[in-house]
């Protein structure tokens, strides 16, 4: 149980410098001893993974209605294709979920969802099986040797989900699921199994050969899925616009590559790799990658770069446990800059050499543990900084645990169905919530809103201290939409979670009445600051109702004064917002003291937002795996002008012109901005130059930039314009600038107040090293335990998508 929790990121359970780990939790002991933990963190209850499977509901469409047999003998191709064809025109449907009950569905040719020119085809369609252990699509079509290219499912759809199905290639299929056709975004692939084929999932099409067109597939969450004997790769990104692919808690066994990047990018968190024949993770093109908290056992190698590019990507490789690779080198770096922190390397028996081979321009290695003669061999790296490496005996490296979260089981929960169209949808929804709240909390009752539109004119309240679930039929215009009418008033939330809340919300589209109506938060989570509490948001996307900056929402996500509990955002996005994520400190941090809670983000997609991060009053934010592409309102993307700290890891900023404004500004800040393994780029070629401004009183301000590239021209003095007085602490280490297809290095620059280069590196990565990442778990009774999965919001003027407050 302790090992299961560690996969979810519940590591570092210690208090005030004293470890309180159990004998089972050696990784926690090592984390505490390495000084990764500060304050007090309450250990989550063992074995209580929070996410559940909700369904099937009567509003779902059963595949058997189209004649599917599912006995493994009958040819179900025509029936499954008929079901997919029926679901194409989503506006005309009364359902948004297509359900496959237990069975083996034999197919003899590819299934297809083919979108036409309109954006509504397959928009928001969920395809859900009963369980991957019992629900299988079996390929019995042409053999890959005789027929060449084939796939089991050509999936052209967006804002949807594919879940809880096994794709069995029978050793004959080339590809399990090919995501291509129209450009697609906001898609989940969860609890799937792909076995005995060449490639499990292909994301995007990159060559002129592709019959589906050369389009990308972006903002995809792939989680809790298994890839077994995929001879070429488990997951393969094949388009430069296949970006923001978040791979979490997946299992890869005996594939060629587990993850392979031909184009685009991905981020990998908490996965397990066993015996890949070529390598766990292969990188070919240029981009930003964050690879953290994974386990590798007996693969040929863990991570290798095979590109011929002369300038390249930024890879952040953190806290991975890598055991017994068949190749001498577990990691081979390549073009670009690499930040390698807190990894554990155990060489195979008989090899005593370095586990890392450095070939990239710049590398920084911090806190890695290994045995053998040395940590790395330098085979062409231009600049290398090594800090706090630990050489330990092979026998002191614990055996790997390969525990991963299981597919959520089908639960028997009491369901309270909401029937809309009563004339007072708020009363109908509230009545079912109130009825569910009378059930025992441990029974986790479900309030279900079938596909449709519900108009409410007052806030819906969900009670404190009750394990209640509010579930819709999809987060899209053709799923379940709840709209807050203008009559509700200027500060009324749509959903009000009374604290401490223990509510789960999923698969809903939540909309403000109008773009111009001043309003409060769409979801307000109140009384959320208990030690050991946690708010977990996954695939929550915040849209503004208008592109007009005068009537944009104030902020997408607001954490107001929560400093004892953790707030974790995974695979989230925001667009059309005045601000992206706002973090305000509570009384402890306002007083300049540390607090136990963390606000962490893993995976952000942003577009058309003004200021990305607003941190004040001593607040603290860490964000990793960030993508921004688009125009701005002419203001700095990051403006730290108050007390607070921001750490950005794997940040790709593709920004349109900002005019006379810097991309990043620090103005009299009292805190720190750390930028690690990032790329501050431009739209429209090399002509755009991005720069950083440091102004005002710098006596309590620190800027640390490590392994980061800017695009433009000029030297460091042009890029970093420091006019602070007294001078701020600045450290720009292993920086590069790209122009005209080539990269040039900045000389390392560390001011005297930063404590020297090694200390500046330690300070830059300190917040990243102690971040508690990972998936959902339930917290102790009496504390906040809120989960939101696949929720889209559209806020109006001055509002926000999600507010988490004390």
Coordinates of C-alpha atoms in Angstrom, one line a residue, residues 314-792:
X314 CA 15.2 20.6 -23.4
X315 CA 14.8 17.4 -21.4
X316 CA 14.1 17.4 -17.6
X317 CA 14.8 14.0 -16.2
X318 CA 13.8 13.8 -12.5
X319 CA 13.4 11.2 -9.7
X320 CA 13.4 8.2 -12.0
X321 CA 14.5 4.8 -10.7
X322 CA 16.4 2.9 -13.4
X323 CA 17.6 -0.7 -12.9
X324 CA 19.8 -3.1 -14.8
X325 CA 19.7 -1.6 -18.4
X326 CA 21.1 -4.0 -21.0
X327 CA 23.1 -1.1 -22.5
X328 CA 26.0 0.4 -20.6
X329 CA 24.3 3.8 -20.6
X330 CA 20.8 4.2 -19.2
X331 CA 20.6 7.8 -20.5
X332 CA 22.2 9.2 -23.6
X333 CA 21.7 12.9 -24.0
X334 CA 21.4 14.8 -27.3
X335 CA 21.0 18.2 -28.9
X336 CA 19.8 20.9 -26.6
X337 CA 20.0 21.2 -22.8
X338 CA 19.4 18.5 -20.2
X339 CA 18.6 18.8 -16.5
X340 CA 19.0 15.5 -14.7
X341 CA 18.0 15.5 -11.0
X342 CA 17.6 13.0 -8.2
X343 CA 17.6 9.8 -10.3
X344 CA 18.7 6.4 -9.0
X345 CA 20.8 4.2 -11.3
X346 CA 21.6 0.6 -10.6
X347 CA 23.8 -0.9 -13.3
X348 CA 23.3 -4.5 -14.4
X349 CA 25.6 -7.1 -12.8
X350 CA 29.0 -7.0 -14.5
X351 CA 29.0 -3.4 -15.6
X352 CA 30.8 -0.9 -13.3
X353 CA 30.9 2.1 -15.6
X354 CA 29.0 5.4 -15.8
X355 CA 25.2 5.1 -16.4
X356 CA 24.9 8.4 -18.3
X357 CA 26.6 9.4 -21.6
X358 CA 26.6 13.1 -22.3
X359 CA 26.5 14.3 -25.9
X360 CA 24.4 17.4 -25.7
X361 CA 25.6 21.0 -25.6
X362 CA 24.8 21.7 -21.9
X363 CA 23.9 19.5 -19.0
X364 CA 23.3 20.0 -15.3
X365 CA 23.2 17.0 -13.0
X366 CA 22.0 17.4 -9.4
X367 CA 21.5 14.9 -6.5
X368 CA 21.8 11.7 -8.6
X369 CA 22.7 8.4 -7.0
X370 CA 24.6 5.6 -8.7
X371 CA 27.2 3.0 -8.1
X372 CA 30.2 2.3 -10.3
X373 CA 33.2 4.3 -11.4
X374 CA 31.5 7.6 -12.3
X375 CA 28.0 9.1 -12.9
X376 CA 28.7 10.1 -16.5
X377 CA 31.0 9.8 -19.5
X378 CA 31.5 13.0 -21.5
X379 CA 31.3 12.3 -25.2
X380 CA 31.1 15.8 -26.6
X381 CA 29.1 18.0 -24.1
X382 CA 30.2 21.6 -24.1
X383 CA 29.2 22.5 -20.6
X384 CA 28.5 20.2 -17.6
X385 CA 27.7 21.1 -14.0
X386 CA 27.6 18.3 -11.5
X387 CA 26.3 18.9 -8.0
X388 CA 25.7 16.6 -5.0
X389 CA 26.2 13.3 -6.7
X390 CA 26.0 10.3 -4.4
X391 CA 28.0 7.1 -5.1
X392 CA 26.5 4.2 -3.2
X393 CA 27.0 0.5 -3.0
X394 CA 24.9 -1.6 -5.4
X395 CA 23.4 -3.5 -2.6
X396 CA 22.1 -0.4 -0.9
X397 CA 19.8 0.4 -3.8
X398 CA 16.4 -1.1 -2.9
X399 CA 14.7 -3.6 -5.2
X400 CA 12.3 -1.8 -7.5
X401 CA 8.6 -1.9 -6.8
X402 CA 6.4 -2.1 -9.9
X403 CA 3.1 -1.3 -8.3
X404 CA 0.8 0.9 -10.4
X405 CA -2.8 2.0 -9.8
X406 CA -5.3 -0.5 -11.2
X407 CA -8.2 0.2 -13.5
X408 CA -11.0 1.5 -11.2
X409 CA -13.4 -1.3 -10.6
X410 CA -17.1 -1.2 -11.4
X411 CA -18.7 -0.1 -8.2
X412 CA -22.3 -0.6 -7.0
X413 CA -23.3 2.9 -5.9
X414 CA -26.7 4.3 -5.3
X415 CA -27.5 6.7 -8.2
X416 CA -29.7 9.7 -7.9
X417 CA -30.8 10.8 -11.4
X418 CA -31.5 14.4 -12.2
X419 CA -34.4 15.1 -14.6
X420 CA -34.1 18.5 -16.3
X421 CA -36.7 20.6 -18.0
X422 CA -38.8 21.0 -14.8
X423 CA -38.7 24.8 -15.0
X424 CA -36.4 25.0 -12.0
X425 CA -33.3 22.9 -12.8
X426 CA -31.5 24.3 -9.7
X427 CA -34.2 22.9 -7.4
X428 CA -34.1 19.5 -9.3
X429 CA -30.3 19.2 -9.0
X430 CA -30.2 20.4 -5.3
X431 CA -33.0 18.0 -4.4
X432 CA -31.0 15.0 -5.6
X433 CA -27.8 16.3 -3.9
X434 CA -29.7 16.7 -0.7
X435 CA -31.2 13.2 -1.0
X436 CA -27.7 11.7 -1.7
X437 CA -26.3 13.5 1.3
X438 CA -28.6 11.5 3.5
X439 CA -26.9 8.3 2.5
X440 CA -23.9 7.0 4.5
X441 CA -20.8 9.0 3.4
X442 CA -18.9 5.7 2.9
X443 CA -21.3 4.6 0.3
X444 CA -20.1 7.4 -2.1
X445 CA -23.5 8.0 -3.8
X446 CA -23.7 9.4 -7.3
X447 CA -25.8 12.3 -8.5
X448 CA -26.0 11.8 -12.2
X449 CA -27.0 14.4 -14.8
X450 CA -27.7 12.8 -18.2
X451 CA -26.7 14.5 -21.4
X452 CA -28.6 17.8 -21.8
X453 CA -28.6 21.4 -20.8
X454 CA -29.6 22.6 -17.3
X455 CA -30.2 26.3 -16.5
X456 CA -29.8 27.3 -12.9
X457 CA -30.5 30.7 -11.4
X458 CA -28.8 30.2 -8.0
X459 CA -25.8 28.4 -6.6
X460 CA -25.8 24.6 -6.2
X461 CA -24.4 23.6 -2.8
X462 CA -22.6 20.4 -2.0
X463 CA -22.3 19.6 1.7
X464 CA -19.2 19.4 3.7
X465 CA -17.7 16.1 4.9
X466 CA -19.6 13.8 2.6
X467 CA -18.2 11.5 0.0
X468 CA -20.5 12.5 -2.8
X469 CA -20.0 12.3 -6.6
X470 CA -21.5 14.7 -9.2
X471 CA -21.3 13.1 -12.6
X472 CA -22.3 14.1 -16.1
X473 CA -22.2 12.5 -19.5
X474 CA -19.3 14.5 -21.0
X475 CA -17.4 17.8 -20.8
X476 CA -18.6 19.3 -24.1
X477 CA -21.4 21.2 -25.7
X478 CA -23.0 17.8 -26.5
X479 CA -22.5 16.2 -23.1
X480 CA -23.9 17.7 -19.9
X481 CA -24.0 21.5 -19.6
X482 CA -25.0 23.4 -16.6
X483 CA -25.5 27.2 -17.2
X484 CA -25.7 29.8 -14.5
X485 CA -28.3 32.4 -15.3
X486 CA -27.6 36.1 -15.0
X487 CA -30.3 36.3 -12.3
X488 CA -27.9 34.6 -9.9
X489 CA -26.1 37.8 -9.2
X490 CA -22.5 39.1 -9.6
X491 CA -20.7 37.0 -7.0
X492 CA -22.6 33.7 -7.1
X493 CA -20.7 30.6 -7.9
X494 CA -22.3 27.9 -10.0
X495 CA -21.2 25.0 -7.8
X496 CA -20.3 25.8 -4.1
X497 CA -18.4 23.0 -2.3
X498 CA -18.7 23.6 1.5
X499 CA -15.6 22.8 3.4
X500 CA -14.0 20.6 4.2
X501 CA -15.4 19.1 1.0
X502 CA -14.9 15.5 0.0
X503 CA -16.7 15.8 -3.4
X504 CA -15.8 14.3 -6.8
X505 CA -17.0 16.1 -9.9
X506 CA -16.5 14.8 -13.4
X507 CA -17.6 15.1 -17.1
X508 CA -19.4 18.4 -16.9
X509 CA -19.5 21.6 -19.0
X510 CA -20.1 24.5 -16.7
X511 CA -21.0 27.9 -18.3
X512 CA -21.6 31.4 -17.1
X513 CA -24.7 33.1 -18.4
X514 CA -23.1 35.8 -20.5
X515 CA -19.7 37.1 -21.4
X516 CA -20.4 40.5 -19.9
X517 CA -22.1 39.6 -16.7
X518 CA -19.8 40.2 -13.7
X519 CA -19.7 37.0 -11.6
X520 CA -17.8 34.9 -9.1
X521 CA -16.1 31.5 -9.5
X522 CA -17.7 28.7 -11.6
X523 CA -16.6 26.2 -8.9
X524 CA -15.9 27.5 -5.4
X525 CA -14.1 25.1 -3.1
X526 CA -14.4 26.6 0.4
X527 CA -12.8 25.9 3.8
X528 CA -10.0 23.9 2.0
X529 CA -7.0 24.5 4.2
X530 CA -6.5 21.5 6.5
X531 CA -3.2 19.9 7.1
X532 CA -3.1 16.8 4.9
X533 CA -6.0 17.9 2.7
X534 CA -5.8 17.9 -1.1
X535 CA -7.6 19.4 -4.1
X536 CA -6.9 17.5 -7.3
X537 CA -7.9 18.9 -10.7
X538 CA -7.4 16.8 -13.8
X539 CA -8.2 17.9 -17.4
X540 CA -10.0 21.0 -16.2
X541 CA -10.1 23.6 -19.0
X542 CA -11.0 27.2 -18.4
X543 CA -12.3 29.2 -21.3
X544 CA -13.3 32.9 -21.4
X545 CA -16.6 33.8 -23.0
X546 CA -14.9 36.4 -25.2
X547 CA -11.6 37.3 -26.7
X548 CA -12.1 40.9 -25.7
X549 CA -9.7 41.7 -22.8
X550 CA -12.1 44.2 -21.3
X551 CA -14.6 41.4 -20.4
X552 CA -12.3 38.5 -19.8
X553 CA -12.5 36.4 -16.7
X554 CA -10.2 37.6 -13.9
X555 CA -8.3 34.3 -13.6
X556 CA -8.7 30.7 -14.6
X557 CA -7.5 29.0 -11.3
X558 CA -7.3 30.8 -8.0
X559 CA -5.7 29.4 -4.8
X560 CA -6.5 31.9 -2.1
X561 CA -4.8 31.5 1.2
X562 CA -4.5 27.7 1.1
X563 CA -1.1 26.8 2.5
X564 CA -1.5 23.7 4.6
X565 CA -3.3 21.5 2.1
X566 CA -1.9 20.6 -1.3
X567 CA -3.5 21.7 -4.6
X568 CA -2.5 19.6 -7.6
X569 CA -3.5 20.4 -11.2
X570 CA -2.8 17.9 -14.0
X571 CA -3.3 18.3 -17.7
X572 CA -5.2 21.6 -17.4
X573 CA -5.6 24.5 -19.7
X574 CA -6.8 28.1 -19.9
X575 CA -7.6 30.6 -22.7
X576 CA -9.2 33.9 -23.0
X577 CA -8.3 34.8 -19.4
X578 CA -6.8 37.9 -17.9
X579 CA -4.7 35.7 -15.7
X580 CA -4.0 31.9 -15.8
X581 CA -3.1 30.7 -12.3
X582 CA -3.3 33.0 -9.2
X583 CA -1.8 31.9 -5.9
X584 CA -2.1 34.0 -2.8
X585 CA -0.4 33.1 0.5
X586 CA -2.3 32.7 3.7
X587 CA -1.3 34.1 7.1
X588 CA 1.8 32.0 7.5
X589 CA 3.3 32.8 4.2
X590 CA 2.2 36.4 4.4
X591 CA 4.3 36.6 7.5
X592 CA 7.3 35.3 5.5
X593 CA 7.3 31.8 6.9
X594 CA 7.2 28.5 5.2
X595 CA 4.0 26.3 5.2
X596 CA 3.4 22.6 4.6
X597 CA 1.1 22.9 1.6
X598 CA 2.1 23.0 -2.1
X599 CA 0.5 24.2 -5.2
X600 CA 1.9 22.1 -8.1
X601 CA 1.0 21.8 -11.8
X602 CA 2.0 19.0 -14.2
X603 CA 0.9 19.8 -17.7
X604 CA -0.5 23.1 -18.8
X605 CA -1.8 24.1 -22.3
X606 CA -2.5 27.9 -22.6
X607 CA -3.7 30.1 -25.4
X608 CA -4.7 33.8 -25.5
X609 CA -4.2 34.5 -21.9
X610 CA -2.6 37.7 -20.7
X611 CA -0.5 37.0 -17.6
X612 CA 0.1 33.3 -17.0
X613 CA 0.9 33.3 -13.3
X614 CA 0.0 35.8 -10.6
X615 CA 1.7 35.0 -7.3
X616 CA 1.4 37.4 -4.4
X617 CA 1.3 37.6 -0.5
X618 CA 4.0 35.0 -0.2
X619 CA 2.3 32.5 -2.4
X620 CA 4.4 29.7 -4.0
X621 CA 3.7 27.9 -7.3
X622 CA 5.5 25.1 -9.2
X623 CA 4.5 24.4 -12.8
X624 CA 6.0 21.7 -15.0
X625 CA 5.4 20.8 -18.6
X626 CA 3.9 24.1 -19.9
X627 CA 3.0 25.1 -23.5
X628 CA 1.9 28.5 -24.6
X629 CA 1.4 29.6 -28.2
X630 CA -0.4 32.7 -29.3
X631 CA -0.7 36.4 -29.1
X632 CA -0.9 38.5 -25.9
X633 CA -2.3 41.9 -24.9
X634 CA 1.2 43.3 -25.0
X635 CA 2.0 42.7 -21.3
X636 CA 4.7 40.4 -19.8
X637 CA 3.7 36.8 -19.6
X638 CA 5.2 36.6 -16.1
X639 CA 5.2 39.6 -13.9
X640 CA 6.5 38.9 -10.3
X641 CA 6.1 42.2 -8.5
X642 CA 5.1 41.2 -5.0
X643 CA 6.0 38.7 -2.3
X644 CA 6.0 35.2 -3.8
X645 CA 7.9 32.5 -5.7
X646 CA 7.4 30.7 -9.0
X647 CA 9.3 27.7 -10.3
X648 CA 8.8 26.8 -14.0
X649 CA 10.1 23.5 -15.3
X650 CA 9.9 22.5 -19.0
X651 CA 8.3 25.7 -20.1
X652 CA 7.8 26.2 -23.9
X653 CA 6.7 29.8 -24.7
X654 CA 5.9 30.4 -28.4
X655 CA 5.0 34.0 -28.2
X656 CA 3.8 36.6 -30.7
X657 CA 5.5 40.1 -30.6
X658 CA 5.3 41.9 -27.3
X659 CA 6.5 45.3 -28.5
X660 CA 8.4 47.2 -26.0
X661 CA 7.4 44.9 -23.1
X662 CA 9.7 42.1 -21.8
X663 CA 8.4 38.6 -21.9
X664 CA 9.2 38.3 -18.1
X665 CA 9.4 41.1 -15.6
X666 CA 10.5 41.2 -11.9
X667 CA 9.7 44.5 -10.3
X668 CA 10.6 44.8 -6.7
X669 CA 9.8 41.2 -6.1
X670 CA 10.2 39.6 -2.7
X671 CA 10.8 36.0 -3.6
X672 CA 12.2 34.0 -6.5
X673 CA 11.6 33.1 -10.1
X674 CA 13.2 29.8 -11.2
X675 CA 13.1 28.8 -14.8
X676 CA 14.5 25.3 -15.6
X677 CA 14.9 23.4 -18.8
X678 CA 12.8 25.8 -20.8
X679 CA 12.5 27.4 -24.3
X680 CA 11.3 31.0 -24.7
X681 CA 10.6 31.0 -28.4
X682 CA 8.7 33.1 -31.0
X683 CA 6.1 32.8 -33.7
X684 CA 7.1 33.9 -37.1
X685 CA 10.7 33.1 -37.2
X686 CA 13.9 34.4 -35.6
X687 CA 13.1 38.0 -35.9
X688 CA 11.4 38.2 -32.5
X689 CA 13.6 38.8 -29.5
X690 CA 12.4 38.0 -26.0
X691 CA 14.0 39.5 -22.9
X692 CA 13.8 39.6 -19.1
X693 CA 13.5 42.8 -17.1
X694 CA 14.6 43.1 -13.4
X695 CA 13.5 46.4 -11.8
X696 CA 13.0 48.1 -8.5
X697 CA 14.3 47.0 -5.1
X698 CA 16.1 43.7 -5.7
X699 CA 17.3 43.2 -2.1
X700 CA 14.9 40.3 -1.6
X701 CA 14.5 39.2 -5.2
X702 CA 16.2 36.2 -7.0
X703 CA 16.1 35.2 -10.6
X704 CA 17.6 31.8 -11.5
X705 CA 17.6 30.6 -15.1
X706 CA 19.1 27.1 -15.7
X707 CA 19.4 25.1 -19.0
X708 CA 17.1 27.5 -20.9
X709 CA 17.1 28.8 -24.4
X710 CA 15.8 32.1 -25.9
X711 CA 15.2 32.9 -29.5
X712 CA 16.4 36.1 -31.0
X713 CA 19.7 37.8 -31.2
X714 CA 22.1 39.6 -28.9
X715 CA 24.2 38.6 -25.9
X716 CA 23.1 38.0 -22.3
X717 CA 23.3 41.7 -21.5
X718 CA 20.7 42.3 -24.1
X719 CA 18.4 39.5 -23.0
X720 CA 18.8 40.1 -19.2
X721 CA 18.2 43.8 -18.5
X722 CA 18.8 44.2 -14.8
X723 CA 18.1 47.7 -13.5
X724 CA 17.3 46.7 -10.0
X725 CA 18.7 48.7 -7.1
X726 CA 19.8 47.3 -4.7
X727 CA 20.8 44.6 -7.1
X728 CA 18.8 41.4 -7.2
X729 CA 20.4 38.0 -7.0
X730 CA 20.6 36.6 -10.5
X731 CA 22.0 33.4 -11.9
X732 CA 21.8 32.5 -15.6
X733 CA 23.5 29.2 -16.0
X734 CA 24.0 27.2 -19.2
X735 CA 21.9 29.6 -21.2
X736 CA 21.6 29.6 -25.0
X737 CA 20.1 31.8 -27.7
X738 CA 18.9 30.5 -31.0
X739 CA 18.9 32.4 -34.3
X740 CA 19.1 31.5 -37.9
X741 CA 18.9 27.7 -37.2
X742 CA 21.9 27.7 -34.8
X743 CA 22.4 28.0 -31.1
X744 CA 25.0 30.0 -29.3
X745 CA 25.9 29.8 -25.6
X746 CA 25.7 32.6 -23.1
X747 CA 28.6 32.7 -20.6
X748 CA 27.4 31.6 -17.2
X749 CA 26.6 34.7 -15.1
X750 CA 26.1 34.5 -11.3
X751 CA 26.0 37.6 -9.1
X752 CA 27.9 37.7 -5.9
X753 CA 24.8 37.5 -3.7
X754 CA 23.8 34.2 -5.3
X755 CA 26.4 32.2 -3.3
X756 CA 28.4 30.8 -6.2
X757 CA 27.4 28.7 -9.2
X758 CA 26.9 25.4 -7.3
X759 CA 24.7 27.0 -4.6
X760 CA 22.7 28.9 -7.3
X761 CA 22.0 25.6 -9.0
X762 CA 20.9 24.1 -5.7
X763 CA 18.6 27.0 -5.0
X764 CA 17.2 26.9 -8.6
X765 CA 16.1 23.3 -8.4
X766 CA 15.2 23.2 -4.6
X767 CA 11.4 23.6 -5.1
X768 CA 11.3 21.2 -8.1
X769 CA 13.1 18.5 -6.0
X770 CA 10.6 18.6 -3.2
X771 CA 7.5 18.8 -5.3
X772 CA 4.8 16.3 -4.5
X773 CA 3.4 15.3 -7.9
X774 CA 1.1 12.5 -8.9
X775 CA -2.5 11.3 -9.2
X776 CA -5.5 11.3 -6.8
X777 CA -5.8 9.7 -3.4
X778 CA -8.2 10.2 -0.6
X779 CA -7.1 12.1 2.4
X780 CA -7.9 11.5 6.1
X781 CA -11.4 12.2 7.4
X782 CA -12.0 15.8 8.3
X783 CA -9.7 17.1 5.6
X784 CA -10.4 18.4 2.1
X785 CA -10.4 15.7 -0.5
X786 CA -11.8 17.2 -3.8
X787 CA -11.3 15.7 -7.2
X788 CA -12.4 17.3 -10.5
X789 CA -12.0 15.2 -13.7
X790 CA -12.7 16.5 -17.3
X791 CA -14.6 19.7 -16.5
X792 CA -14.8 22.5 -19.0

